[in-house]
Amino acid sequence: MRTTLKNFTKVLSVSALLLFAGSCQDDEPTDETLDAITLSCDSFESSNPDHITNLADRVQGGVDYIIDCDIDVEIDLTIDAGVTIQFADNVGMWIQETGSIVANGTSSKAVTFTGKTKAKGAWRGLLVESDNINNRFDYVTVEYAGGGQYNSNGDKGSITLTSQTHLVLNNVTVANGLTYGINLAYRNHTVELNNCNVSSCNIPLFIDATSVSKITGGSFTGNTTNSIFVNAESSRSLNTNHTWKDLGVPYRLTNDLKINDGGVLTLNAGVTIEVAPSMGIDVEGIFDDGSALIAVGTSSNPITFTGVTKTAGSWRSIYYSYSSNPVNKIDNAVIEYAGGNGTNAKGAVEMWSADPSVNISNTSFSNIYGCAIFDYNTASNPNPNFSESNNSTSSVSGGYICNN
């Protein structure tokens, strides 16, 4: 049978003892004293006839449950507000494909996953492999996790999702993680991040490029590296509409970011894109020339494209090919440290000879290897769909506009 853990009294109150002795004196009642329960390794396994489906709040302000082994969740598990689960060193919790997890914290009574040892990475963390639509964390704290890999791929994080999983995170706090606070680097998630706070981790968030637009807000500062790492491998190309918000820290592209097949990426004012060495941004349109990049900042809050390495030509370029979408626009932006430095790029912005639609205005180019803007057409036959105005250059080795 399935069981639910409930509060129980461990000691008899002093007042009850006095009544038992026949005393007529009234005494103040005392709080019940409860010990943490150590859960068995098969507590949430479907093969266990007494598996647990609910963890209730037992100890006010203390540890309710102890987990001292790697534990799998194969059933539907609900965790009540106020519950604290303590993990021994080097263990963690794996939400399997057949299971689900709902952590029902509140603003005054969070659900807490913590380590016995109060040190970064003391325990492995939470790995979610379930696509159950009920998977949800509300007002949850995960701390001192991310210290060890949980699968053969070597993935680490205080909270990690595998591919094709579902999880909604509302008001989730991740702190003192050794690696990624939240690891969403796999693709095909159904995920939401609403008002999450990640601090005192190595890197706050590693996320698939197609999921970045699911971050509605939160705080990602106070970490060793204050950047949101974006997994932008070719299989993560943006082929639908996406909007990236200014979250107060840069987005770091670890691979080439490709916008294709009619995808449109809009960057809100204030967004900073950091590009890893030799990588770049490609706006392609081989199969659908509706692809576009819309990067419109303001004079006081520009959009910045920069390199992880602060040297001229450290990253490649923003490269346009075939896209005839007239919404392609860079305005009130800063583009720096681009140009490729011998890695097949000829400018910070490049336009293929298929005459893509490109509009660049009020943008500063600095520390560029090669040209600020390169047109693969000849000077006598320039791209007729390119327009520019009020741009500036500084430390641009190849000049402002160059032609093939």
Short mmCIF file of N, CA, C and O in Angstrom, two decimals, residues 66-111:
data_model
loop_
_atom_site.label_atom_id
_atom_site.label_comp_id
_atom_site.label_asym_id
_atom_site.label_seq_id
_atom_site.Cartn_x
_atom_site.Cartn_y
_atom_site.Cartn_z
N ILE A 66 16.19 12.69 5.95
CA ILE A 66 17.59 12.52 5.60
C ILE A 66 17.69 11.48 4.49
O ILE A 66 17.06 10.42 4.55
N ILE A 67 18.46 11.79 3.46
CA ILE A 67 18.74 10.85 2.38
C ILE A 67 20.24 10.61 2.35
O ILE A 67 21.02 11.56 2.17
N ASP A 68 20.65 9.35 2.54
CA ASP A 68 22.08 9.04 2.61
C ASP A 68 22.52 8.09 1.49
O ASP A 68 23.55 7.41 1.60
N CYS A 69 21.72 8.03 0.39
CA CYS A 69 22.08 7.21 -0.75
C CYS A 69 21.49 7.86 -2.00
O CYS A 69 20.59 8.69 -1.91
N ASP A 70 22.01 7.50 -3.18
CA ASP A 70 21.37 7.95 -4.41
C ASP A 70 19.96 7.38 -4.45
O ASP A 70 19.76 6.17 -4.30
N ILE A 71 18.98 8.26 -4.69
CA ILE A 71 17.60 7.83 -4.57
C ILE A 71 16.83 8.15 -5.85
O ILE A 71 16.95 9.25 -6.40
N ASP A 72 16.10 7.18 -6.38
CA ASP A 72 15.31 7.34 -7.60
C ASP A 72 13.85 7.59 -7.26
O ASP A 72 13.30 6.97 -6.34
N VAL A 73 13.23 8.48 -8.02
CA VAL A 73 11.79 8.74 -7.89
C VAL A 73 11.11 8.15 -9.11
O VAL A 73 11.22 8.68 -10.22
N GLU A 74 10.42 7.03 -8.90
CA GLU A 74 9.73 6.34 -9.99
C GLU A 74 8.22 6.53 -9.94
O GLU A 74 7.50 6.04 -10.80
N ILE A 75 7.76 7.24 -8.90
CA ILE A 75 6.33 7.45 -8.70
C ILE A 75 6.05 8.95 -8.67
O ILE A 75 6.96 9.77 -8.84
N ASP A 76 4.79 9.33 -8.47
CA ASP A 76 4.43 10.74 -8.37
C ASP A 76 4.62 11.20 -6.92
O ASP A 76 3.90 10.78 -6.02
N LEU A 77 5.61 12.08 -6.73
CA LEU A 77 5.99 12.53 -5.38
C LEU A 77 5.57 13.98 -5.17
O LEU A 77 5.87 14.84 -5.99
N THR A 78 4.91 14.23 -4.04
CA THR A 78 4.55 15.59 -3.63
C THR A 78 5.27 15.93 -2.34
O THR A 78 5.27 15.14 -1.40
N ILE A 79 5.87 17.11 -2.30
CA ILE A 79 6.57 17.58 -1.11
C ILE A 79 5.86 18.83 -0.60
O ILE A 79 5.69 19.81 -1.34
N ASP A 80 5.45 18.80 0.67
CA ASP A 80 4.66 19.89 1.22
C ASP A 80 5.52 21.10 1.59
O ASP A 80 6.74 20.99 1.79
N ALA A 81 4.86 22.24 1.74
CA ALA A 81 5.54 23.47 2.15
C ALA A 81 6.25 23.27 3.47
O ALA A 81 5.75 22.61 4.38
N GLY A 82 7.44 23.85 3.58
CA GLY A 82 8.20 23.82 4.83
C GLY A 82 9.09 22.62 5.00
O GLY A 82 9.89 22.58 5.96
N VAL A 83 9.02 21.64 4.11
CA VAL A 83 9.83 20.43 4.25
C VAL A 83 11.29 20.73 3.95
O VAL A 83 11.63 21.42 2.98
N THR A 84 12.19 20.20 4.79
CA THR A 84 13.63 20.27 4.55
C THR A 84 14.17 18.85 4.41
O THR A 84 13.96 18.00 5.28
N ILE A 85 14.84 18.58 3.28
CA ILE A 85 15.46 17.29 3.01
C ILE A 85 16.96 17.48 3.01
O ILE A 85 17.49 18.34 2.29
N GLN A 86 17.65 16.70 3.81
CA GLN A 86 19.11 16.80 3.93
C GLN A 86 19.77 15.60 3.25
O GLN A 86 19.43 14.45 3.51
N PHE A 87 20.75 15.89 2.37
CA PHE A 87 21.44 14.85 1.63
C PHE A 87 22.85 14.64 2.19
O PHE A 87 23.56 15.61 2.48
N ALA A 88 23.23 13.38 2.30
CA ALA A 88 24.60 13.06 2.68
C ALA A 88 25.54 13.43 1.54
O ALA A 88 25.12 13.68 0.41
N ASP A 89 26.82 13.43 1.81
CA ASP A 89 27.81 13.78 0.79
C ASP A 89 27.74 12.82 -0.40
O ASP A 89 27.56 11.60 -0.23
N ASN A 90 27.88 13.38 -1.60
CA ASN A 90 28.05 12.62 -2.85
C ASN A 90 26.82 11.80 -3.25
O ASN A 90 26.94 10.83 -4.01
N VAL A 91 25.65 12.15 -2.77
CA VAL A 91 24.43 11.47 -3.20
C VAL A 91 23.47 12.50 -3.79
O VAL A 91 23.70 13.70 -3.70
N GLY A 92 22.38 12.02 -4.40
CA GLY A 92 21.42 12.94 -4.98
C GLY A 92 20.10 12.26 -5.28
O GLY A 92 19.87 11.11 -4.89
N MET A 93 19.23 12.98 -6.00
CA MET A 93 17.90 12.48 -6.33
C MET A 93 17.69 12.52 -7.84
O MET A 93 17.95 13.54 -8.47
N TRP A 94 17.22 11.41 -8.39
CA TRP A 94 16.99 11.28 -9.83
C TRP A 94 15.50 11.06 -10.06
O TRP A 94 14.94 10.04 -9.66
N ILE A 95 14.84 12.00 -10.73
CA ILE A 95 13.43 11.88 -11.08
C ILE A 95 13.36 11.12 -12.40
O ILE A 95 13.67 11.66 -13.46
N GLN A 96 12.94 9.86 -12.34
CA GLN A 96 12.97 9.00 -13.50
C GLN A 96 11.82 9.32 -14.47
O GLN A 96 10.89 10.06 -14.14
N GLU A 97 11.89 8.72 -15.67
CA GLU A 97 10.88 8.96 -16.69
C GLU A 97 9.47 8.61 -16.21
O GLU A 97 8.49 9.25 -16.60
N THR A 98 9.37 7.60 -15.36
CA THR A 98 8.04 7.17 -14.89
C THR A 98 7.53 7.99 -13.72
O THR A 98 6.37 7.83 -13.32
N GLY A 99 8.37 8.84 -13.16
CA GLY A 99 8.00 9.59 -11.96
C GLY A 99 7.70 11.04 -12.23
O GLY A 99 7.78 11.53 -13.36
N SER A 100 7.37 11.75 -11.17
CA SER A 100 7.18 13.19 -11.24
C SER A 100 7.46 13.77 -9.86
O SER A 100 7.46 13.05 -8.86
N ILE A 101 7.68 15.08 -9.81
CA ILE A 101 7.94 15.74 -8.54
C ILE A 101 7.21 17.08 -8.51
O ILE A 101 7.26 17.86 -9.46
N VAL A 102 6.51 17.32 -7.41
CA VAL A 102 5.84 18.60 -7.16
C VAL A 102 6.28 19.06 -5.79
O VAL A 102 6.02 18.40 -4.78
N ALA A 103 6.98 20.20 -5.72
CA ALA A 103 7.43 20.76 -4.46
C ALA A 103 6.63 22.03 -4.20
O ALA A 103 6.84 23.05 -4.86
N ASN A 104 5.70 21.95 -3.23
CA ASN A 104 4.72 23.01 -3.01
C ASN A 104 5.14 23.97 -1.91
O ASN A 104 4.48 24.09 -0.89
N GLY A 105 6.25 24.67 -2.11
CA GLY A 105 6.64 25.67 -1.13
C GLY A 105 5.80 26.92 -1.24
O GLY A 105 5.04 27.12 -2.19
N THR A 106 5.92 27.78 -0.23
CA THR A 106 5.26 29.08 -0.23
C THR A 106 6.30 30.14 0.11
O THR A 106 7.43 29.83 0.47
N SER A 107 5.90 31.40 0.00
CA SER A 107 6.85 32.49 0.28
C SER A 107 7.34 32.47 1.72
O SER A 107 8.45 32.91 2.02
N SER A 108 6.54 31.94 2.64
CA SER A 108 6.94 31.89 4.05
C SER A 108 7.45 30.52 4.49
O SER A 108 8.07 30.39 5.54
N LYS A 109 7.18 29.49 3.67
CA LYS A 109 7.60 28.13 4.01
C LYS A 109 8.12 27.44 2.75
O LYS A 109 7.41 26.70 2.08
N ALA A 110 9.39 27.69 2.45
CA ALA A 110 9.99 27.09 1.27
C ALA A 110 10.26 25.61 1.48
O ALA A 110 10.40 25.14 2.62
N VAL A 111 10.32 24.87 0.39
CA VAL A 111 10.85 23.51 0.41
C VAL A 111 12.35 23.62 0.20
O VAL A 111 12.81 24.31 -0.71
#
